[in-house]
Amino acid sequence: PLKSSLRLGGKRELEELPVCDVVAPSDLPGGYMFEAQLGTKKFLATVPQGGVTKGQRFVSTMRELETIEIPVPLGAWRDEAHECCNDGVFHPLFLNTLFFPCIALGQIMTRNGLDWQGDPANKLVSSTSCANMTVILTFWLAMNLSAFFMLRVQWERGYLVGAEHYIPIVLFNLFVLIYIMNLTRVVRESIRNKY
């Protein structure tokens, strides 16, 4: 193993990483990272300073793909607030965030290794966060639709629909809103602490 000092996400770490010879798949600039394979093991190869040409052999550290951290801008957002539609109004992420914010939050939680409460979790538990948020959204929609149809049927039959009919669904919606707002706060704090 080779001791190599790596700079990841603004942190300097000393790690022991194995090295191997890699053949460049194309002309690549220095510092470029790509997925390579040695036998059945896949790893992240890094091109040395100065770059390489296609077919050239070079020595690279073998970083595991599961431990890769994506560099995140510190101290500022990557885009300005008014640039949310740069990729178009019909961009899937924009529409998902606009119409189904809890699913977008679930995706963020899954990518950051958080469970359904916004706490750090192992990969198995955090991989279900988006599915859990989808279940919560589906349950919320089902409760509201059933309440709407029950109230409509009572109104059509001539029954007086009073506050006692609305209070449970209002309380349910208030509970879900508080849960989503608190979860967003916890996830935001977790991401800020991580980066």
Protein backbone atom coordinates (compact mmCIF):
# COMPACT_ATOMS: atom_id res chain seq x y z
CA PRO A 1 0.00 0.00 0.00
CA LEU A 2 1.07 3.52 -0.74
CA LYS A 3 0.52 6.33 1.73
CA SER A 4 -0.98 9.17 -0.19
CA SER A 5 -2.29 12.50 1.04
CA LEU A 6 -5.62 13.25 -0.62
CA ARG A 7 -7.69 16.42 -0.55
CA LEU A 8 -11.42 15.68 -0.61
CA GLY A 9 -14.26 18.13 0.00
CA GLY A 10 -11.92 20.72 1.49
CA LYS A 11 -10.39 18.23 3.99
CA ARG A 12 -6.85 16.92 3.96
CA GLU A 13 -6.65 13.27 4.94
CA LEU A 14 -3.82 10.75 5.17
CA GLU A 15 -4.94 7.39 3.81
CA GLU A 16 -3.25 4.16 2.86
CA LEU A 17 -4.42 3.23 -0.62
CA PRO A 18 -3.23 0.44 -2.91
CA VAL A 19 -1.91 1.42 -6.33
CA CYS A 20 -1.96 -0.26 -9.73
CA ASP A 21 -1.15 0.39 -13.38
CA VAL A 22 -4.06 1.75 -15.38
CA VAL A 23 -4.41 2.16 -19.15
CA ALA A 24 -6.02 5.47 -20.15
CA PRO A 25 -9.30 4.87 -22.04
CA SER A 26 -8.92 8.22 -23.86
CA ASP A 27 -7.01 11.52 -23.69
CA LEU A 28 -7.67 12.82 -20.17
CA PRO A 29 -6.56 15.95 -18.27
CA GLY A 30 -4.62 15.79 -14.98
CA GLY A 31 -6.78 15.23 -11.90
CA TYR A 32 -9.59 13.62 -13.91
CA MET A 33 -11.22 10.66 -12.10
CA PHE A 34 -12.91 7.69 -13.75
CA GLU A 35 -14.16 4.21 -12.88
CA ALA A 36 -11.61 1.48 -13.65
CA GLN A 37 -11.60 -2.27 -13.07
CA LEU A 38 -8.93 -4.74 -11.95
CA GLY A 39 -10.31 -8.27 -12.26
CA THR A 40 -13.73 -8.07 -10.60
CA LYS A 41 -12.89 -5.08 -8.37
CA LYS A 42 -14.08 -1.66 -9.56
CA PHE A 43 -12.31 1.41 -8.23
CA LEU A 44 -11.81 5.11 -8.89
CA ALA A 45 -8.63 5.93 -10.83
CA THR A 46 -7.11 9.42 -10.82
CA VAL A 47 -5.12 10.78 -13.77
CA PRO A 48 -1.72 12.23 -12.72
CA GLN A 49 -0.82 15.90 -13.22
CA GLY A 50 -0.05 16.71 -16.86
CA GLY A 51 -2.74 14.34 -18.15
CA VAL A 52 -2.49 11.20 -20.25
CA THR A 53 -3.15 10.15 -23.83
CA LYS A 54 -5.31 7.24 -24.97
CA GLY A 55 -3.61 3.88 -24.33
CA GLN A 56 -0.92 5.37 -22.05
CA ARG A 57 -0.12 3.43 -18.84
CA PHE A 58 0.02 5.32 -15.56
CA VAL A 59 0.08 4.52 -11.85
CA SER A 60 -3.07 5.36 -9.89
CA THR A 61 -4.36 4.86 -6.38
CA MET A 62 -7.32 2.47 -6.08
CA ARG A 63 -10.03 4.39 -4.22
CA GLU A 64 -13.18 2.44 -3.39
CA LEU A 65 -16.27 3.73 -5.18
CA GLU A 66 -18.45 3.57 -2.02
CA THR A 67 -16.23 6.02 -0.10
CA ILE A 68 -16.12 8.78 -2.71
CA GLU A 69 -17.21 12.20 -1.52
CA ILE A 70 -18.47 14.69 -4.06
CA PRO A 71 -16.92 18.13 -3.53
CA VAL A 72 -19.62 20.56 -2.41
CA PRO A 73 -19.19 24.35 -2.69
CA LEU A 74 -18.58 25.84 0.75
CA GLY A 75 -19.87 29.22 1.88
CA ALA A 76 -22.11 29.82 -1.14
CA TRP A 77 -24.70 28.18 -3.36
CA ARG A 78 -23.61 26.83 -6.72
CA ASP A 79 -26.50 28.69 -8.42
CA GLU A 80 -28.40 31.87 -7.62
CA ALA A 81 -32.08 31.71 -6.58
CA HIS A 82 -33.29 33.09 -9.93
CA GLU A 83 -31.42 30.34 -11.82
CA CYS A 84 -33.78 27.55 -10.76
CA CYS A 85 -35.26 27.40 -14.27
CA ASN A 86 -31.94 27.46 -16.18
CA ASP A 87 -32.58 23.89 -17.33
CA GLY A 88 -36.15 24.70 -18.33
CA VAL A 89 -39.49 24.89 -16.55
CA PHE A 90 -40.17 21.23 -17.35
CA HIS A 91 -36.93 19.92 -15.79
CA PRO A 92 -37.85 16.82 -13.72
CA LEU A 93 -36.06 17.98 -10.55
CA PHE A 94 -37.76 21.38 -10.67
CA LEU A 95 -41.22 19.81 -11.15
CA ASN A 96 -40.55 17.18 -8.47
CA THR A 97 -39.55 19.85 -5.95
CA LEU A 98 -42.48 22.08 -6.89
CA PHE A 99 -45.26 19.47 -6.78
CA PHE A 100 -43.84 16.69 -4.56
CA PRO A 101 -41.37 18.33 -2.17
CA CYS A 102 -41.37 15.41 0.28
CA ILE A 103 -40.17 13.02 -2.46
CA ALA A 104 -37.39 15.47 -3.38
CA LEU A 105 -36.53 15.64 0.33
CA GLY A 106 -36.48 11.83 0.43
CA GLN A 107 -34.02 11.77 -2.47
CA ILE A 108 -31.76 14.24 -0.66
CA MET A 109 -31.99 12.12 2.51
CA THR A 110 -31.08 8.94 0.61
CA ARG A 111 -28.07 10.59 -1.08
CA ASN A 112 -26.81 11.93 2.25
CA GLY A 113 -27.25 8.67 4.17
CA LEU A 114 -30.12 9.80 6.42
CA ASP A 115 -33.11 7.82 7.70
CA TRP A 116 -36.80 8.87 7.66
CA GLN A 117 -36.22 11.06 10.72
CA GLY A 118 -33.23 12.85 9.19
CA ASP A 119 -30.67 11.09 11.38
CA PRO A 120 -27.48 9.51 9.97
CA ALA A 121 -28.02 5.83 9.18
CA ASN A 122 -26.33 2.90 7.50
CA LYS A 123 -26.64 2.44 3.75
CA LEU A 124 -29.44 -0.13 3.99
CA VAL A 125 -31.68 2.08 6.15
CA SER A 126 -30.93 5.32 4.29
CA SER A 127 -31.64 3.68 0.92
CA THR A 128 -35.31 3.42 1.93
CA SER A 129 -35.72 7.12 2.83
CA CYS A 130 -37.13 8.12 -0.56
CA ALA A 131 -39.55 5.18 -0.51
CA ASN A 132 -40.64 6.11 3.03
CA MET A 133 -41.33 9.68 1.96
CA THR A 134 -43.34 8.37 -1.02
CA VAL A 135 -45.42 6.23 1.37
CA ILE A 136 -46.01 9.27 3.62
CA LEU A 137 -47.11 11.33 0.58
CA THR A 138 -49.42 8.53 -0.62
CA PHE A 139 -50.95 8.15 2.85
CA TRP A 140 -51.47 11.93 3.08
CA LEU A 141 -53.17 12.00 -0.34
CA ALA A 142 -55.37 9.00 0.52
CA MET A 143 -56.49 10.54 3.82
CA ASN A 144 -57.34 13.88 2.21
CA LEU A 145 -59.16 12.32 -0.75
CA SER A 146 -61.22 10.03 1.49
CA ALA A 147 -62.09 12.96 3.79
CA PHE A 148 -63.10 15.05 0.76
CA PHE A 149 -65.39 12.32 -0.60
CA MET A 150 -66.94 11.58 2.81
CA LEU A 151 -67.68 15.26 3.39
CA ARG A 152 -69.09 15.62 -0.12
CA VAL A 153 -71.40 12.61 0.33
CA GLN A 154 -72.66 13.98 3.64
CA TRP A 155 -73.26 17.40 2.08
CA GLU A 156 -75.09 15.86 -0.94
CA ARG A 157 -77.33 13.85 1.41
CA GLY A 158 -78.32 17.06 3.13
CA TYR A 159 -76.45 16.55 6.39
CA LEU A 160 -75.08 19.62 8.09
CA VAL A 161 -71.29 19.52 7.77
CA GLY A 162 -69.86 21.33 10.77
CA ALA A 163 -66.52 21.98 12.42
CA GLU A 164 -66.50 18.53 14.05
CA HIS A 165 -66.14 17.08 10.54
CA TYR A 166 -63.30 19.40 9.51
CA ILE A 167 -61.23 19.46 12.70
CA PRO A 168 -59.74 15.91 12.37
CA ILE A 169 -58.54 16.46 8.80
CA VAL A 170 -57.19 19.93 9.64
CA LEU A 171 -55.28 18.48 12.61
CA PHE A 172 -53.96 15.63 10.43
CA ASN A 173 -52.74 18.11 7.78
CA LEU A 174 -51.18 20.30 10.46
CA PHE A 175 -49.34 17.29 11.89
CA VAL A 176 -47.97 16.32 8.44
CA LEU A 177 -46.94 19.92 7.72
CA ILE A 178 -45.09 20.19 11.06
CA TYR A 179 -43.39 16.83 10.41
CA ILE A 180 -42.20 17.88 6.92
CA MET A 181 -41.01 21.30 8.15
CA ASN A 182 -39.12 19.76 11.09
CA LEU A 183 -37.64 17.04 8.88
CA THR A 184 -36.45 19.69 6.40
CA ARG A 185 -34.79 21.57 9.29
CA VAL A 186 -33.09 18.40 10.59
CA VAL A 187 -31.88 17.38 7.11
CA ARG A 188 -30.56 20.89 6.45
CA GLU A 189 -28.66 20.89 9.77
CA SER A 190 -27.26 17.44 9.04
CA ILE A 191 -25.99 18.52 5.61
CA ARG A 192 -24.50 21.75 7.04
CA ASN A 193 -22.69 19.75 9.75
CA LYS A 194 -21.41 17.24 7.20
CA TYR A 195 -19.97 19.86 4.85
